[in-house]
PDB file of C-alpha atoms in Angstrom:
ATOM      1  CA  MET A   1      97.348 245.245  82.589  1.00 34.00           C
ATOM      2  CA  ARG A   2      93.559 245.187  82.317  1.00 32.00           C
ATOM      3  CA  PHE A   3      93.694 247.921  79.644  1.00 32.00           C
ATOM      4  CA  VAL A   4      96.244 245.930  77.635  1.00 32.00           C
ATOM      5  CA  ARG A   5      94.047 242.820  77.679  1.00 29.00           C
ATOM      6  CA  LYS A   6      90.973 244.778  76.564  1.00 30.00           C
ATOM      7  CA  ALA A   7      92.960 246.426  73.793  1.00 32.00           C
ATOM      8  CA  ALA A   8      94.136 243.012  72.638  1.00 32.00           C
ATOM      9  CA  LEU A   9      90.521 241.978  72.019  1.00 30.00           C
ATOM     10  CA  ALA A  10      90.278 244.617  69.309  1.00 32.00           C
ATOM     11  CA  LEU A  11      93.280 243.253  67.457  1.00 30.00           C
ATOM     12  CA  THR A  12      92.647 241.551  64.142  1.00 31.00           C
ATOM     13  CA  GLY A  13      96.033 239.863  64.029  1.00 33.00           C
ATOM     14  CA  ALA A  14      99.324 239.583  65.788  1.00 32.00           C
ATOM     15  CA  VAL A  15     102.642 238.328  64.526  1.00 32.00           C
ATOM     16  CA  LEU A  16     105.628 237.257  66.581  1.00 28.00           C
ATOM     17  CA  ALA A  17     108.582 239.030  64.945  1.00 31.00           C
ATOM     18  CA  GLY A  18     112.072 238.996  66.371  1.00 34.00           C
ATOM     19  CA  GLY A  19     110.792 238.301  69.875  1.00 33.00           C
ATOM     20  CA  LEU A  20     108.324 241.204  69.813  1.00 31.00           C
ATOM     21  CA  ILE A  21     104.600 241.202  69.202  1.00 31.00           C
ATOM     22  CA  THR A  22     103.471 243.413  66.359  1.00 31.00           C
ATOM     23  CA  ALA A  23      99.784 243.859  65.805  1.00 35.00           C
ATOM     24  CA  THR A  24      97.376 245.318  63.336  1.00 34.00           C
ATOM     25  CA  THR A  25      94.329 247.047  64.750  1.00 36.00           C
ATOM     26  CA  GLY A  26      90.766 247.237  63.630  1.00 38.00           C
ATOM     27  CA  PRO A  27      87.299 246.184  64.679  1.00 38.00           C
ATOM     28  CA  ALA A  28      86.967 242.618  65.903  1.00 38.00           C
ATOM     29  CA  SER A  29      84.820 241.752  62.872  1.00 37.00           C
ATOM     30  CA  ALA A  30      87.363 243.052  60.357  1.00 37.00           C
ATOM     31  CA  SER A  31      88.803 240.860  57.635  1.00 35.00           C
ATOM     32  CA  PRO A  32      91.785 238.635  58.485  1.00 35.00           C
ATOM     33  CA  ALA A  33      95.066 240.329  59.315  1.00 35.00           C
ATOM     34  CA  PRO A  34      97.239 241.317  56.364  1.00 33.00           C
ATOM     35  CA  LYS A  35     100.201 239.100  55.558  1.00 34.00           C
ATOM     36  CA  ALA A  36     103.185 239.716  57.801  1.00 32.00           C
ATOM     37  CA  LYS A  37     106.291 241.418  56.483  1.00 30.00           C
ATOM     38  CA  ALA A  38     109.193 239.199  55.430  1.00 31.00           C
ATOM     39  CA  ALA A  39     110.988 239.806  58.742  1.00 31.00           C
ATOM     40  CA  ALA A  40     108.185 238.188  60.722  1.00 28.00           C
ATOM     41  CA  VAL A  41     108.488 234.588  61.808  1.00 28.00           C
ATOM     42  CA  ASP A  42     105.887 232.221  60.363  1.00 29.00           C
ATOM     43  CA  VAL A  43     105.474 229.794  63.264  1.00 28.00           C
ATOM     44  CA  ALA A  44     103.707 227.126  61.195  1.00 32.00           C
ATOM     45  CA  ALA A  45     106.226 227.232  58.335  1.00 34.00           C
ATOM     46  CA  SER A  46     109.201 227.093  60.677  1.00 34.00           C
ATOM     47  CA  GLY A  47     108.013 223.863  62.234  1.00 37.00           C
ATOM     48  CA  ALA A  48     107.696 225.426  65.688  1.00 36.00           C
ATOM     49  CA  SER A  49     104.535 224.718  67.590  1.00 36.00           C
ATOM     50  CA  SER A  50     101.952 227.434  68.063  1.00 34.00           C
ATOM     51  CA  PRO A  51     101.201 228.492  71.617  1.00 33.00           C
ATOM     52  CA  ALA A  52      98.278 226.730  73.238  1.00 36.00           C
ATOM     53  CA  PRO A  53      95.017 228.669  73.218  1.00 35.00           C
ATOM     54  CA  GLY A  54      94.843 231.045  76.159  1.00 35.00           C
ATOM     55  CA  THR A  55      98.619 231.186  76.674  1.00 33.00           C
ATOM     56  CA  ALA A  56     100.875 234.097  75.883  1.00 33.00           C
ATOM     57  CA  PRO A  57     103.316 233.673  72.999  1.00 32.00           C
ATOM     58  CA  LYS A  58     106.846 233.004  74.162  1.00 35.00           C
ATOM     59  CA  ALA A  59     109.724 235.267  73.234  1.00 33.00           C
ATOM     60  CA  THR A  60     113.470 234.957  73.636  1.00 34.00           C
ATOM     61  CA  GLY A  61     114.407 233.459  76.998  1.00 37.00           C
ATOM     62  CA  GLY A  62     111.131 231.551  77.401  1.00 36.00           C
ATOM     63  CA  GLN A  63     109.273 234.529  78.881  1.00 39.00           C
ATOM     64  CA  PRO A  64     105.836 235.652  77.693  1.00 39.00           C
ATOM     65  CA  ALA A  65     106.290 238.259  74.954  1.00 38.00           C
ATOM     66  CA  ASP A  66     104.345 240.824  76.985  1.00 42.00           C
ATOM     67  CA  SER A  67     106.146 240.186  80.282  1.00 45.00           C
ATOM     68  CA  PRO A  68     107.459 243.210  82.210  1.00 50.00           C
ATOM     69  CA  ALA A  69     110.945 241.664  82.281  1.00 49.00           C
ATOM     70  CA  LEU A  70     111.191 241.672  78.477  1.00 45.00           C
ATOM     71  CA  ALA A  71     109.825 245.200  78.203  1.00 46.00           C
ATOM     72  CA  ALA A  72     112.311 246.334  80.841  1.00 41.00           C
ATOM     73  CA  ALA A  73     115.276 244.664  79.164  1.00 46.00           C
ATOM     74  CA  ALA A  74     114.432 246.482  75.959  1.00 46.00           C
ATOM     75  CA  THR A  75     114.365 249.935  77.552  1.00 82.00           C
ATOM     76  CA  CYS A  76     116.561 249.990  80.662  1.00 90.00           C
ATOM     77  CA  PRO A  77     120.151 251.135  80.045  1.00 93.00           C
ATOM     78  CA  ALA A  78     122.940 248.550  80.133  1.00 93.00           C
ATOM     79  CA  GLN A  79     124.633 247.239  83.247  1.00 95.00           C
ATOM     80  CA  GLY A  80     127.084 249.790  84.550  1.00 96.00           C
ATOM     81  CA  SER A  81     124.862 252.760  83.714  1.00 97.00           C
ATOM     82  CA  ARG A  82     124.262 255.406  86.357  1.00 98.00           C
ATOM     83  CA  ILE A  83     120.827 256.922  85.928  1.00 96.00           C
ATOM     84  CA  LYS A  84     118.392 259.372  87.493  1.00 96.00           C
ATOM     85  CA  THR A  85     115.198 261.148  86.496  1.00 94.00           C
ATOM     86  CA  SER A  86     114.772 264.885  86.069  1.00 94.00           C
ATOM     87  CA  SER A  87     112.261 264.925  88.940  1.00 94.00           C
ATOM     88  CA  ASN A  88     114.412 263.044  91.479  1.00 92.00           C
ATOM     89  CA  ALA A  89     118.057 263.589  92.409  1.00 92.00           C
ATOM     90  CA  ARG A  90     118.602 259.987  93.577  1.00 93.00           C
ATOM     91  CA  VAL A  91     121.236 258.231  91.458  1.00 96.00           C
ATOM     92  CA  TYR A  92     120.819 254.546  90.572  1.00 95.00           C
ATOM     93  CA  LEU A  93     123.340 252.046  89.239  1.00 96.00           C
ATOM     94  CA  VAL A  94     122.238 249.217  86.933  1.00 94.00           C
ATOM     95  CA  GLY A  95     124.263 246.404  88.476  1.00 93.00           C
ATOM     96  CA  PRO A  96     125.053 242.760  87.741  1.00 92.00           C
ATOM     97  CA  GLY A  97     121.984 240.737  86.861  1.00 86.00           C
ATOM     98  CA  ASN A  98     120.190 244.042  86.162  1.00 86.00           C
ATOM     99  CA  ILE A  99     119.745 244.651  89.872  1.00 88.00           C
ATOM    100  CA  LEU A 100     119.027 248.315  90.415  1.00 91.00           C
ATOM    101  CA  TYR A 101     121.150 249.808  93.196  1.00 93.00           C
ATOM    102  CA  PHE A 102     120.802 253.317  94.575  1.00 94.00           C
ATOM    103  CA  PHE A 103     123.057 255.715  96.412  1.00 94.00           C
ATOM    104  CA  ASN A 104     121.360 257.130  99.485  1.00 91.00           C
ATOM    105  CA  ASP A 105     123.787 260.023  99.798  1.00 94.00           C
ATOM    106  CA  SER A 106     126.937 261.556  98.354  1.00 95.00           C
ATOM    107  CA  THR A 107     129.175 259.617 100.791  1.00 95.00           C
ATOM    108  CA  GLU A 108     128.035 256.315  99.282  1.00 95.00           C
ATOM    109  CA  TYR A 109     128.333 257.679  95.748  1.00 97.00           C
ATOM    110  CA  PHE A 110     131.827 259.111  96.199  1.00 98.00           C
ATOM    111  CA  ALA A 111     133.060 255.828  97.681  1.00 97.00           C
ATOM    112  CA  LEU A 112     133.003 254.528  94.083  1.00 98.00           C
ATOM    113  CA  TYR A 113     133.181 257.620  91.856  1.00 98.00           C
ATOM    114  CA  SER A 114     135.187 260.837  91.787  1.00 97.00           C
ATOM    115  CA  SER A 115     132.600 263.020  90.004  1.00 96.00           C
ATOM    116  CA  TYR A 116     128.996 263.139  88.884  1.00 96.00           C
ATOM    117  CA  SER A 117     129.973 262.988  85.210  1.00 95.00           C
ATOM    118  CA  GLY A 118     128.526 260.022  83.362  1.00 96.00           C
ATOM    119  CA  ILE A 119     125.111 260.062  85.046  1.00 97.00           C
ATOM    120  CA  LYS A 120     122.319 259.804  82.470  1.00 96.00           C
ATOM    121  CA  THR A 121     118.974 261.495  83.021  1.00 96.00           C
ATOM    122  CA  VAL A 122     116.236 259.118  81.855  1.00 94.00           C
ATOM    123  CA  SER A 123     112.471 259.362  81.539  1.00 93.00           C
ATOM    124  CA  GLN A 124     110.217 258.021  84.273  1.00 91.00           C
ATOM    125  CA  THR A 125     109.136 255.285  81.832  1.00 91.00           C
ATOM    126  CA  VAL A 126     112.737 254.079  81.481  1.00 92.00           C
ATOM    127  CA  MET A 127     113.223 254.245  85.257  1.00 91.00           C
ATOM    128  CA  ASP A 128     110.040 252.206  85.753  1.00 89.00           C
ATOM    129  CA  ALA A 129     111.362 249.628  83.281  1.00 88.00           C
ATOM    130  CA  CYS A 130     114.594 249.381  85.280  1.00 89.00           C
ATOM    131  CA  HIS A 131     112.621 248.899  88.499  1.00 86.00           C
ATOM    132  CA  ALA A 132     110.518 246.208  86.783  1.00 84.00           C
ATOM    133  CA  GLN A 133     113.574 244.175  85.752  1.00 78.00           C
ATOM    134  CA  SER A 134     115.339 244.527  89.097  1.00 73.00           C
ATOM    135  CA  TYR A 135     115.361 241.636  91.544  1.00 68.00           C
ATOM    136  CA  ASP A 136     112.762 243.058  93.924  1.00 67.00           C
ATOM    137  CA  GLY A 137     111.341 245.898  91.845  1.00 68.00           C
ATOM    138  CA  SER A 138     112.532 248.696  94.101  1.00 74.00           C
ATOM    139  CA  GLY A 139     116.316 248.744  94.081  1.00 83.00           C
ATOM    140  CA  TRP A 140     118.919 248.084  96.750  1.00 89.00           C
ATOM    141  CA  GLU A 141     120.967 250.665  98.576  1.00 89.00           C
ATOM    142  CA  LEU A 142     124.723 250.425  98.160  1.00 90.00           C
ATOM    143  CA  ALA A 143     125.079 250.865 101.921  1.00 89.00           C
ATOM    144  CA  GLY A 144     128.631 251.081 103.213  1.00 91.00           C
ATOM    145  CA  THR A 145     130.030 250.382  99.774  1.00 94.00           C
ATOM    146  CA  GLU A 146     133.764 250.556  99.191  1.00 95.00           C
ATOM    147  CA  LEU A 147     136.399 249.363  96.715  1.00 97.00           C
ATOM    148  CA  ILE A 148     139.336 247.419  98.140  1.00 96.00           C
ATOM    149  CA  LYS A 149     142.464 245.727  96.780  1.00 96.00           C
ATOM    150  CA  PRO A 150     144.243 243.165  98.961  1.00 94.00           C
ATOM    151  CA  SER A 151     148.041 243.504  98.936  1.00 92.00           C
ATOM    152  CA  GLY A 152     149.914 241.093  96.674  1.00 91.00           C
ATOM    153  CA  THR A 153     147.023 240.609  94.252  1.00 91.00           C
ATOM    154  CA  PRO A 154     145.543 242.577  91.332  1.00 92.00           C
ATOM    155  CA  ASP A 155     142.016 241.692  92.487  1.00 94.00           C
ATOM    156  CA  VAL A 156     139.598 244.480  93.383  1.00 96.00           C
ATOM    157  CA  TYR A 157     136.448 243.904  95.451  1.00 95.00           C
ATOM    158  CA  ILE A 158     133.297 245.952  95.983  1.00 95.00           C
ATOM    159  CA  TYR A 159     131.276 245.818  99.180  1.00 94.00           C
ATOM    160  CA  ASP A 160     127.655 244.829  98.519  1.00 91.00           C
ATOM    161  CA  TYR A 161     125.680 244.516 101.740  1.00 87.00           C
ATOM    162  CA  PHE A 162     122.711 242.797 100.105  1.00 82.00           C
ATOM    163  CA  PHE A 163     124.824 239.972  98.701  1.00 83.00           C
ATOM    164  CA  GLY A 164     126.541 239.329 101.985  1.00 81.00           C
ATOM    165  CA  GLY A 165     129.741 241.313 101.688  1.00 89.00           C
ATOM    166  CA  TRP A 166     132.673 241.635  99.328  1.00 93.00           C
ATOM    167  CA  ARG A 167     132.279 240.759  95.655  1.00 94.00           C
ATOM    168  CA  TRP A 168     135.247 240.284  93.349  1.00 94.00           C
ATOM    169  CA  ILE A 169     135.138 242.548  90.268  1.00 96.00           C
ATOM    170  CA  THR A 170     136.025 239.975  87.633  1.00 95.00           C
ATOM    171  CA  SER A 171     138.097 242.065  85.197  1.00 96.00           C
ATOM    172  CA  GLN A 172     139.382 245.495  84.258  1.00 96.00           C
ATOM    173  CA  SER A 173     136.721 245.726  81.543  1.00 97.00           C
ATOM    174  CA  VAL A 174     133.985 245.143  84.140  1.00 97.00           C
ATOM    175  CA  PHE A 175     135.570 247.784  86.401  1.00 98.00           C
ATOM    176  CA  ASP A 176     135.612 250.203  83.449  1.00 97.00           C
ATOM    177  CA  ARG A 177     132.033 249.368  82.394  1.00 97.00           C
ATOM    178  CA  TYR A 178     130.814 250.523  85.797  1.00 97.00           C
ATOM    179  CA  GLY A 179     132.982 253.629  85.614  1.00 97.00           C
ATOM    180  CA  PHE A 180     134.480 253.096  89.064  1.00 98.00           C
ATOM    181  CA  ALA A 181     137.295 255.503  89.962  1.00 98.00           C
ATOM    182  CA  PRO A 182     140.682 253.785  90.467  1.00 98.00           C
ATOM    183  CA  SER A 183     141.546 256.511  92.987  1.00 98.00           C
ATOM    184  CA  LYS A 184     138.797 255.156  95.277  1.00 98.00           C
ATOM    185  CA  ILE A 185     140.447 251.750  95.721  1.00 97.00           C
ATOM    186  CA  VAL A 186     141.650 251.229  99.287  1.00 96.00           C
ATOM    187  CA  GLY A 187     144.573 248.864  99.927  1.00 95.00           C
ATOM    188  CA  VAL A 188     144.010 246.180 102.576  1.00 94.00           C
ATOM    189  CA  SER A 189     146.231 243.465 104.002  1.00 92.00           C
ATOM    190  CA  GLY A 190     144.059 240.377 103.602  1.00 85.00           C
ATOM    191  CA  ILE A 191     141.672 238.857 101.098  1.00 78.00           C
ATOM    192  CA  PRO A 192     138.095 239.120 102.371  1.00 77.00           C
ATOM    193  CA  ALA A 193     135.528 236.357 102.398  1.00 74.00           C
ATOM    194  CA  ALA A 194     133.643 237.011  99.184  1.00 76.00           C
ATOM    195  CA  GLY A 195     130.094 236.662  97.928  1.00 77.00           C
ATOM    196  CA  PRO A 196     129.121 236.166  94.277  1.00 80.00           C
ATOM    197  CA  ASN A 197     131.341 237.849  91.686  1.00 84.00           C
ATOM    198  CA  TRP A 198     130.524 241.352  90.438  1.00 87.00           C
ATOM    199  CA  SER A 199     130.422 241.078  86.664  1.00 78.00           C
TER     200      SER A 199
END
């Protein structure tokens, strides 16, 4: 972060464009920044207020434009993606709310999936971005995970230890987005007490 701040001192101009900061570089004593391209937002002309001196510009969602959460959202694969790096065999799942879950072993993994197909190998930079956007920055193990379907209902639940138990998978499209294997659903007799929905 210190390097980024020092580098920012050498900038001659910055323009907030589409929620991202674009900058022109040059010596601090250089002439004013060139006019922004047409796609850039002119804060003064739009009637929006400029950020107060010493504060970071705000981007979509009210977060500072240089916040790790925004950088992560731009680079981490979508919810439902299973990812790993080439240097580590551990498989992660980008879950609801961009929480990064991991499978500690093949037993946990094969409780939800029937094969390793669909796992994307990502760069360490992308993996770091996923960790940065996750709830606690490190990921949560899908310990004891399982898919169940109570008799007499079409509802399917996933066990998520960190959210306090069973979570209802809200639709078939959500089930498909995560690539869960229908063959892994276990029939049960009663409806479990459920935590927040899995969406």
